[in-house]
Amino acid sequence: MTKQFDTIIENIGQLLTMDHGDGPLKGKEMSELPVLTNAAIGINEGLIDWIGTHEEAQSHKATERIDAEGKLVTPGLVDPHTHLVFGGSREHEMALKQQGVPYLEILKRGGGILSTVGATREASEEELLKKARFHLDRMISYGVTTVEAKSGYGLDKETELKQLRVTKKLNEEHAADLVSTFLGAHAIPPEYKERSGEFLQEMLDMLSDIEKEDLAEFVDIFCETGVFTVEQSRRFLKAAKEKGFSVKIHADEIDPLGGTEMATEIGATSGDHLVGASDKGIQALGETDTIAVLLPGTSFYLNKGKFANARGMLEAGAAVALSTDFNPGSSPTENLQFIMSLASLQLKMTPEEIWNAVTVNSSYAINRGDQAGKLKEGRKADIVLWDAPNYHYIPYHYGVNHTDTVMKNGRIIYRKEKLHEQ
Ligand SMILES: O=C(O)CC1=NCN=C1
Ligand SMILES: [Zn+2]
């Protein structure tokens, strides 16, 4: 029976629907990857209305037909851990990094996060919005259609709310879907030196304002040497959970403090970084629903020669997701495709695991498993057409942008620039 669509995407060489059951994929499940060949998608009113073969598509009608030229088509990627909204930049710290000054030492000297805090406090809401929009546009160009965005460069009520309002405005006006996280517990501001407990209480007191303005779904904390202890983090996140927020945590990024175990004990939606996760922590990830969000770009950039034990987590049965950790200090890149290459080279993840980690699992890591990261009838038509012959090709060919066309809610929002006529 002939169907009528707004848009048909046809002649798809490889279609990754990521439609393999509900819930995040854990352990061995991450090796599964249903691939449809010679496929087609029918779209109506911004939603996926039909998925079938190229031959079947020839009997259907469409206002617009897009030829995928036998190449790869996937869901829009989901980046579950970014510090998208900030002022200034930290290129001046490269020299310190090259001299071997550690990340935590730069922070201790008042640089790092605190340097960005200064720039963010000074920037107006409009300036922060303009800058975040620029970085978000670039994420879209890399095939990302859903993004988590954290605050955490204010460390005072006024600036934290300013950052969160920017994320809310972007989510309302920009094509991308944003998920907002309050990371007021990102570092100890100079005015609270030696008074970290009082500072955390001030951040907790903000939660009612955040809830009133619907400015965040998640609460996060930087559990790290010289920042917040495991016990402070446990108390802080449990208090946030009691107020109805979902929680995630920057854990075991640099020093192995045991934040991974604590994340699983309190039922965090995700534990992020986990480079120093202990065997006990890895086992706990396999036994609970806490998703391991791994950030190999940060390990690459901090240049400490150590990456998260992804293989150990997968063998333990954990759900693993991947992210850029886009931020001005430890991972200044919007390129989730490059993270896919690092996941292959440094985390030893297979292409199948990698694709599940940047779609299905990354969507569940930000409570969007029912809306993003999967192509199935009734879901938003958030789709990427890749200039690549198959899904192995993206992690293999690194450092470039492989997107050809990015579609959000059935509307083309990015097309690869073609070289001007010679
Ligand atoms: O350095 C930054 O701006 C972001 C960061 N927070 C915790 N680790 C890295
Ligand atoms: Zn981070």
Short mmCIF file of C-alpha atoms and ligand atoms in Angstrom, two decimals:
data_model
loop_
_atom_site.label_atom_id
_atom_site.label_comp_id
_atom_site.label_asym_id
_atom_site.label_seq_id
_atom_site.Cartn_x
_atom_site.Cartn_y
_atom_site.Cartn_z
CA MET A 1 0.00 0.00 0.00
CA THR A 2 1.49 3.34 -1.07
CA LYS A 3 2.34 5.68 1.81
CA GLN A 4 2.89 9.46 1.69
CA PHE A 5 5.79 11.02 3.62
CA ASP A 6 7.22 14.49 4.06
CA THR A 7 10.68 13.02 3.56
CA ILE A 8 12.12 9.66 2.52
CA ILE A 9 15.80 8.89 3.08
CA GLU A 10 16.60 6.02 0.70
CA ASN A 11 19.53 4.05 -0.71
CA ILE A 12 20.99 3.70 2.81
CA GLY A 13 23.96 1.31 2.66
CA GLN A 14 24.08 0.68 6.43
CA LEU A 15 21.34 1.84 8.81
CA LEU A 16 22.09 1.64 12.56
CA THR A 17 18.70 1.95 14.28
CA MET A 18 20.18 1.12 17.74
CA ASP A 19 16.73 -0.35 18.33
CA HIS A 20 17.63 -3.35 20.42
CA GLY A 21 15.34 -3.43 23.41
CA ASP A 22 14.75 -1.00 26.29
CA GLY A 23 17.23 0.26 28.85
CA PRO A 24 20.98 0.84 28.66
CA LEU A 25 23.09 -1.98 27.23
CA LYS A 26 25.37 -3.68 29.77
CA GLY A 27 28.53 -5.75 29.35
CA LYS A 28 28.27 -8.24 26.49
CA GLU A 29 25.00 -6.62 25.28
CA MET A 30 27.13 -3.70 24.09
CA SER A 31 28.64 -5.95 21.41
CA GLU A 32 25.25 -6.28 19.72
CA LEU A 33 24.53 -3.89 16.84
CA PRO A 34 21.57 -4.52 14.52
CA VAL A 35 22.52 -3.28 11.03
CA LEU A 36 19.96 -2.89 8.26
CA THR A 37 21.40 -2.80 4.72
CA ASN A 38 19.87 -1.29 1.61
CA ALA A 39 17.38 0.50 3.84
CA ALA A 40 15.06 3.53 3.84
CA ILE A 41 13.32 5.78 6.39
CA GLY A 42 9.98 7.59 5.99
CA ILE A 43 9.46 10.79 8.01
CA ASN A 44 6.24 12.69 8.75
CA GLU A 45 5.87 15.83 10.91
CA GLY A 46 9.36 15.48 12.32
CA LEU A 47 8.87 11.89 13.47
CA ILE A 48 10.03 8.58 12.06
CA ASP A 49 6.94 7.00 10.51
CA TRP A 50 8.39 4.00 8.68
CA ILE A 51 11.63 2.03 8.36
CA GLY A 52 12.02 -0.48 5.51
CA THR A 53 14.01 -1.36 2.41
CA HIS A 54 15.11 0.84 -0.45
CA GLU A 55 12.97 -1.29 -2.81
CA GLU A 56 9.85 -0.80 -0.64
CA ALA A 57 10.51 2.95 -0.58
CA GLN A 58 10.12 3.08 -4.37
CA SER A 59 6.38 2.38 -3.96
CA HIS A 60 5.93 5.24 -1.46
CA LYS A 61 5.56 8.95 -2.18
CA ALA A 62 7.44 11.83 -0.53
CA THR A 63 7.60 15.61 -0.84
CA GLU A 64 11.39 15.34 -0.44
CA ARG A 65 13.61 12.32 -1.29
CA ILE A 66 17.17 12.19 0.07
CA ASP A 67 19.61 9.73 -1.54
CA ALA A 68 22.02 8.39 1.13
CA GLU A 69 24.24 7.20 -1.73
CA GLY A 70 24.72 3.75 -0.22
CA LYS A 71 26.43 5.21 2.87
CA LEU A 72 25.98 5.03 6.65
CA VAL A 73 22.96 6.49 8.47
CA THR A 74 22.57 6.54 12.29
CA PRO A 75 20.64 8.28 15.05
CA GLY A 76 21.90 11.72 16.08
CA LEU A 77 24.72 11.28 18.61
CA VAL A 78 24.19 12.05 22.30
CA ASP A 79 26.98 13.81 24.26
CA PRO A 80 26.18 13.16 27.98
CA HIS A 81 28.90 15.25 29.70
CA THR A 82 29.82 18.80 28.65
CA HIS A 83 30.70 22.06 30.37
CA LEU A 84 29.12 23.94 27.47
CA VAL A 85 28.44 27.32 29.14
CA PHE A 86 31.51 29.31 30.16
CA GLY A 87 33.40 32.53 29.63
CA GLY A 88 36.96 32.96 28.38
CA SER A 89 39.44 30.22 27.45
CA ARG A 90 42.61 28.66 28.91
CA GLU A 91 45.07 28.32 26.03
CA HIS A 92 47.61 30.16 28.20
CA GLU A 93 47.74 27.05 30.45
CA MET A 94 49.25 24.95 27.64
CA ALA A 95 52.74 26.17 28.55
CA LEU A 96 52.24 25.07 32.19
CA LYS A 97 51.00 21.66 31.01
CA GLN A 98 54.06 21.33 28.76
CA GLN A 99 56.30 22.14 31.75
CA GLY A 100 54.56 19.24 33.53
CA VAL A 101 52.56 21.31 36.01
CA PRO A 102 49.71 18.95 37.05
CA TYR A 103 46.06 19.89 36.55
CA LEU A 104 45.36 19.98 40.31
CA GLU A 105 48.44 22.19 40.92
CA ILE A 106 47.22 24.71 38.32
CA LEU A 107 43.85 24.70 40.13
CA LYS A 108 45.60 25.12 43.53
CA ARG A 109 47.44 28.18 42.13
CA GLY A 110 44.05 29.74 41.32
CA GLY A 111 44.09 28.78 37.64
CA GLY A 112 42.17 26.03 35.90
CA ILE A 113 38.50 25.99 36.82
CA LEU A 114 38.97 29.14 38.95
CA SER A 115 40.38 30.98 35.94
CA THR A 116 37.24 30.16 33.98
CA VAL A 117 35.13 31.15 37.01
CA GLY A 118 36.60 34.65 36.82
CA ALA A 119 35.78 34.98 33.13
CA THR A 120 32.28 33.53 33.57
CA ARG A 121 31.42 35.82 36.49
CA GLU A 122 32.42 38.80 34.32
CA ALA A 123 30.54 37.72 31.19
CA SER A 124 26.93 38.82 30.68
CA GLU A 125 24.17 36.25 30.16
CA GLU A 126 23.98 37.36 26.51
CA GLU A 127 27.73 36.88 26.00
CA LEU A 128 27.57 33.41 27.58
CA LEU A 129 24.58 32.54 25.38
CA LYS A 130 26.35 33.66 22.20
CA LYS A 131 29.49 31.68 23.06
CA ALA A 132 27.60 28.53 24.08
CA ARG A 133 25.53 28.72 20.87
CA PHE A 134 28.77 28.80 18.85
CA HIS A 135 30.08 25.64 20.55
CA LEU A 136 26.68 23.93 20.31
CA ASP A 137 26.48 24.67 16.57
CA ARG A 138 29.86 22.98 16.20
CA MET A 139 28.64 19.93 18.16
CA ILE A 140 25.70 19.69 15.73
CA SER A 141 28.15 19.77 12.82
CA TYR A 142 29.85 16.71 14.33
CA GLY A 143 26.54 14.81 14.35
CA VAL A 144 25.46 15.46 17.96
CA THR A 145 21.77 16.32 18.42
CA THR A 146 21.33 15.90 22.21
CA VAL A 147 23.77 17.44 24.73
CA GLU A 148 24.11 17.58 28.51
CA ALA A 149 25.33 20.98 29.71
CA LYS A 150 26.68 21.71 33.20
CA SER A 151 26.99 24.90 35.21
CA GLY A 152 29.95 25.11 37.62
CA TYR A 153 31.90 28.17 36.55
CA GLY A 154 30.07 30.56 38.83
CA LEU A 155 30.54 29.04 42.31
CA ASP A 156 28.17 31.75 43.52
CA LYS A 157 24.39 31.89 43.30
CA GLU A 158 24.15 34.73 40.79
CA THR A 159 26.56 33.26 38.25
CA GLU A 160 25.42 29.65 38.65
CA LEU A 161 21.84 30.76 37.93
CA LYS A 162 23.13 32.84 35.01
CA GLN A 163 24.77 29.77 33.46
CA LEU A 164 21.70 27.58 34.03
CA ARG A 165 19.42 30.23 32.49
CA VAL A 166 21.65 30.23 29.40
CA THR A 167 21.23 26.46 29.06
CA LYS A 168 17.47 26.79 29.46
CA LYS A 169 17.30 29.53 26.81
CA LEU A 170 19.46 27.50 24.42
CA ASN A 171 17.21 24.47 24.91
CA GLU A 172 14.19 26.62 24.04
CA GLU A 173 15.66 28.31 20.97
CA HIS A 174 18.28 25.98 19.51
CA ALA A 175 17.59 22.92 17.35
CA ALA A 176 19.62 20.68 19.68
CA ASP A 177 18.02 19.14 22.77
CA LEU A 178 19.81 20.11 25.99
CA VAL A 179 19.77 18.43 29.41
CA SER A 180 20.84 20.72 32.26
CA THR A 181 23.07 19.80 35.22
CA PHE A 182 23.84 21.96 38.27
CA LEU A 183 27.56 21.63 39.07
CA GLY A 184 27.86 24.40 41.64
CA ALA A 185 30.08 21.96 43.57
CA HIS A 186 32.77 22.16 40.89
CA ALA A 187 35.55 23.76 42.96
CA ILE A 188 36.01 25.76 46.20
CA PRO A 189 35.96 29.53 45.40
CA PRO A 190 38.68 31.69 47.01
CA GLU A 191 36.11 33.34 49.29
CA TYR A 192 35.39 29.92 50.86
CA LYS A 193 38.99 28.68 51.14
CA GLU A 194 39.17 26.22 54.12
CA ARG A 195 35.37 26.48 54.44
CA SER A 196 34.30 23.88 51.86
CA GLY A 197 31.48 22.56 54.06
CA GLU A 198 29.85 25.99 54.29
CA PHE A 199 30.26 26.46 50.54
CA LEU A 200 28.51 23.15 49.81
CA GLN A 201 25.63 24.19 52.07
CA GLU A 202 25.30 27.45 50.08
CA MET A 203 25.14 25.41 46.89
CA LEU A 204 22.50 23.08 48.38
CA ASP A 205 20.46 26.11 49.45
CA MET A 206 20.28 27.07 45.75
CA LEU A 207 18.37 23.93 44.80
CA SER A 208 14.98 25.45 45.64
CA ASP A 209 15.68 28.39 43.27
CA ILE A 210 16.81 25.96 40.57
CA GLU A 211 13.68 23.88 41.01
CA LYS A 212 11.43 26.98 40.99
CA GLU A 213 12.81 28.09 37.61
CA ASP A 214 13.11 24.51 36.30
CA LEU A 215 16.79 25.13 35.54
CA ALA A 216 18.31 21.66 36.03
CA GLU A 217 17.43 17.95 36.17
CA PHE A 218 20.76 16.71 37.45
CA VAL A 219 23.13 17.67 40.24
CA ASP A 220 26.84 16.83 39.93
CA ILE A 221 29.96 17.30 42.10
CA PHE A 222 33.72 17.17 41.49
CA CYS A 223 34.92 14.48 43.92
CA GLU A 224 38.69 14.95 43.80
CA THR A 225 41.79 15.63 45.88
CA GLY A 226 41.84 19.26 46.93
CA VAL A 227 38.20 19.70 45.91
CA PHE A 228 35.45 17.64 47.60
CA THR A 229 35.93 14.39 49.51
CA VAL A 230 33.99 11.18 48.93
CA GLU A 231 32.02 11.72 52.14
CA GLN A 232 31.24 15.37 51.31
CA SER A 233 30.15 14.21 47.85
CA ARG A 234 27.97 11.43 49.26
CA ARG A 235 26.18 13.84 51.62
CA PHE A 236 25.79 16.49 48.92
CA LEU A 237 24.36 14.14 46.29
CA LYS A 238 22.07 12.35 48.74
CA ALA A 239 20.66 15.73 49.80
CA ALA A 240 20.09 16.60 46.12
CA LYS A 241 18.38 13.26 45.50
CA GLU A 242 16.10 13.89 48.48
CA LYS A 243 15.02 17.12 46.79
CA GLY A 244 14.05 15.16 43.66
CA PHE A 245 17.11 15.72 41.46
CA SER A 246 18.89 12.95 39.57
CA VAL A 247 22.59 12.85 40.35
CA LYS A 248 25.90 12.19 38.61
CA ILE A 249 29.48 12.62 39.78
CA HIS A 250 32.97 13.48 38.51
CA ALA A 251 34.71 10.54 40.22
CA ASP A 252 38.23 9.04 40.25
CA GLU A 253 39.27 11.40 37.42
CA ILE A 254 42.79 12.08 38.68
CA ASP A 255 43.22 10.50 42.13
CA PRO A 256 41.53 7.14 42.95
CA LEU A 257 39.47 8.27 45.96
CA GLY A 258 36.73 5.64 45.67
CA GLY A 259 34.07 7.91 44.14
CA THR A 260 33.06 5.11 41.76
CA GLU A 261 31.87 2.84 44.57
CA MET A 262 30.07 5.70 46.27
CA ALA A 263 28.26 6.61 43.03
CA THR A 264 26.85 3.08 42.80
CA GLU A 265 25.94 3.03 46.51
CA ILE A 266 23.79 6.18 46.28
CA GLY A 267 22.18 5.20 42.94
CA ALA A 268 23.79 7.88 40.81
CA THR A 269 22.51 7.82 37.22
CA SER A 270 26.14 7.97 36.09
CA GLY A 271 29.67 8.00 37.39
CA ASP A 272 31.91 10.02 35.09
CA HIS A 273 35.67 9.78 34.31
CA LEU A 274 36.41 6.70 36.55
CA VAL A 275 40.03 6.58 35.36
CA GLY A 276 41.12 5.47 38.85
CA ALA A 277 38.13 3.22 39.53
CA SER A 278 39.12 0.33 41.83
CA ASP A 279 38.31 -3.32 41.11
CA LYS A 280 35.59 -3.00 43.78
CA GLY A 281 34.20 0.05 42.02
CA ILE A 282 34.24 -1.70 38.64
CA GLN A 283 32.48 -4.72 40.10
CA ALA A 284 29.86 -2.41 41.63
CA LEU A 285 29.25 -0.82 38.20
CA GLY A 286 28.52 -4.28 36.82
CA GLU A 287 26.10 -5.03 39.65
CA THR A 288 24.13 -1.75 39.62
CA ASP A 289 22.39 0.58 37.16
CA THR A 290 24.94 3.37 37.44
CA ILE A 291 26.27 4.09 33.94
CA ALA A 292 30.02 4.60 33.46
CA VAL A 293 30.48 7.75 31.37
CA LEU A 294 34.05 7.59 30.07
CA LEU A 295 35.93 10.64 28.84
CA PRO A 296 39.07 9.49 26.99
CA GLY A 297 39.55 12.97 25.53
CA THR A 298 40.37 14.24 29.03
CA SER A 299 42.85 11.43 29.69
CA PHE A 300 44.42 12.20 26.29
CA TYR A 301 44.62 15.94 27.05
CA LEU A 302 45.84 15.62 30.66
CA ASN A 303 48.50 13.38 29.14
CA LYS A 304 48.88 11.22 32.24
CA GLY A 305 49.26 8.02 30.24
CA LYS A 306 46.27 6.44 32.02
CA PHE A 307 42.79 5.72 30.64
CA ALA A 308 39.68 4.24 32.26
CA ASN A 309 39.54 0.46 32.37
CA ALA A 310 36.69 0.13 29.88
CA ARG A 311 37.42 -3.51 29.10
CA GLY A 312 37.31 -4.38 32.82
CA MET A 313 34.00 -2.52 33.18
CA LEU A 314 32.49 -4.30 30.17
CA GLU A 315 33.70 -7.68 31.43
CA ALA A 316 32.11 -6.85 34.81
CA GLY A 317 28.80 -6.23 33.00
CA ALA A 318 28.71 -2.43 33.28
CA ALA A 319 26.87 -0.03 30.98
CA VAL A 320 29.45 2.27 29.34
CA ALA A 321 28.80 5.61 27.62
CA LEU A 322 31.26 8.03 25.97
CA SER A 323 31.48 11.82 25.98
CA THR A 324 33.73 14.71 24.98
CA ASP A 325 33.77 16.33 28.47
CA PHE A 326 33.91 19.52 26.39
CA ASN A 327 35.37 22.24 28.65
CA PRO A 328 38.01 25.00 28.34
CA GLY A 329 40.64 23.28 30.47
CA SER A 330 40.90 19.50 30.42
CA SER A 331 39.11 18.65 27.15
CA PRO A 332 38.63 21.58 24.77
CA THR A 333 36.97 19.68 21.91
CA GLU A 334 33.39 19.38 20.65
CA ASN A 335 34.40 16.46 18.40
CA LEU A 336 32.64 13.32 19.67
CA GLN A 337 33.89 11.49 16.57
CA PHE A 338 37.49 11.95 17.79
CA ILE A 339 36.40 10.52 21.18
CA MET A 340 35.14 7.46 19.26
CA SER A 341 38.65 7.03 17.80
CA LEU A 342 40.24 7.38 21.26
CA ALA A 343 37.74 4.83 22.63
CA SER A 344 38.98 2.40 20.01
CA LEU A 345 42.69 3.12 20.38
CA GLN A 346 42.98 3.73 24.15
CA LEU A 347 39.91 2.11 25.73
CA LYS A 348 40.13 -0.90 23.37
CA MET A 349 36.37 -0.71 22.74
CA THR A 350 35.01 -2.37 19.58
CA PRO A 351 33.13 -0.34 16.92
CA GLU A 352 29.86 -1.98 18.06
CA GLU A 353 30.47 -1.00 21.72
CA ILE A 354 31.49 2.51 20.68
CA TRP A 355 28.35 3.14 18.64
CA ASN A 356 26.15 1.92 21.50
CA ALA A 357 28.13 4.15 23.88
CA VAL A 358 27.49 7.38 21.92
CA THR A 359 23.79 6.73 21.31
CA VAL A 360 21.76 4.33 23.47
CA ASN A 361 23.87 4.36 26.64
CA SER A 362 24.73 8.03 26.48
CA SER A 363 21.02 8.85 26.18
CA TYR A 364 20.22 6.80 29.32
CA ALA A 365 23.10 8.51 31.17
CA ILE A 366 21.06 11.76 30.93
CA ASN A 367 17.56 10.25 31.34
CA ARG A 368 16.74 10.58 27.61
CA GLY A 369 16.72 6.84 26.79
CA ASP A 370 13.07 7.11 25.75
CA GLN A 371 13.66 10.06 23.39
CA ALA A 372 17.17 10.01 21.87
CA GLY A 373 19.86 7.69 20.56
CA LYS A 374 17.56 5.32 18.68
CA LEU A 375 15.66 5.30 15.36
CA LYS A 376 12.22 3.69 15.60
CA GLU A 377 8.70 4.54 14.50
CA GLY A 378 7.19 7.33 16.60
CA ARG A 379 10.57 8.72 17.69
CA LYS A 380 12.00 12.11 16.71
CA ALA A 381 13.72 12.06 13.32
CA ASP A 382 17.14 13.01 14.76
CA ILE A 383 19.29 11.47 12.05
CA VAL A 384 22.85 11.70 10.71
CA LEU A 385 23.85 10.82 7.15
CA TRP A 386 27.59 10.09 7.22
CA ASP A 387 30.12 10.50 4.43
CA ALA A 388 31.39 7.04 5.33
CA PRO A 389 30.85 3.58 3.81
CA ASN A 390 30.21 1.72 7.10
CA TYR A 391 30.16 2.12 10.89
CA HIS A 392 33.74 0.87 11.34
CA TYR A 393 34.98 3.83 9.33
CA ILE A 394 34.24 6.62 11.85
CA PRO A 395 36.49 5.42 14.74
CA TYR A 396 39.10 4.30 12.19
CA HIS A 397 39.60 7.60 10.30
CA TYR A 398 40.36 10.08 13.08
CA GLY A 399 40.49 13.83 13.58
CA VAL A 400 38.18 14.81 10.73
CA ASN A 401 34.46 15.44 10.49
CA HIS A 402 32.58 12.64 8.69
CA THR A 403 29.09 14.11 8.83
CA ASP A 404 27.38 14.79 5.52
CA THR A 405 23.91 15.84 6.73
CA VAL A 406 22.42 16.30 10.22
CA MET A 407 18.65 16.25 10.67
CA LYS A 408 16.83 17.31 13.87
CA ASN A 409 13.08 16.61 14.22
CA GLY A 410 12.99 15.80 10.49
CA ARG A 411 14.53 19.15 9.46
CA ILE A 412 18.01 19.41 7.92
CA ILE A 413 20.05 21.66 10.25
CA TYR A 414 23.54 20.99 8.91
CA ARG A 415 25.00 20.04 5.52
CA LYS A 416 28.72 19.45 4.95
CA GLU A 417 30.24 22.43 3.17
CA LYS A 418 31.19 21.52 -0.34
CA LEU A 419 34.40 22.95 -1.82
CA HIS A 420 33.67 26.09 -3.83
CA GLU A 421 33.79 25.68 -7.62
CA GLN A 422 37.49 25.60 -8.51
O1 LIG B 1 38.80 22.00 34.12
C1 LIG B 1 37.65 22.28 33.81
O2 LIG B 1 37.25 23.43 33.49
C2 LIG B 1 36.58 21.18 33.77
C3 LIG B 1 36.84 20.05 34.72
N1 LIG B 1 36.19 19.86 35.82
C4 LIG B 1 36.63 18.67 36.48
N2 LIG B 1 37.62 18.20 35.61
C5 LIG B 1 37.75 19.01 34.57
ZN ZN B 2 33.57 17.25 33.38
#
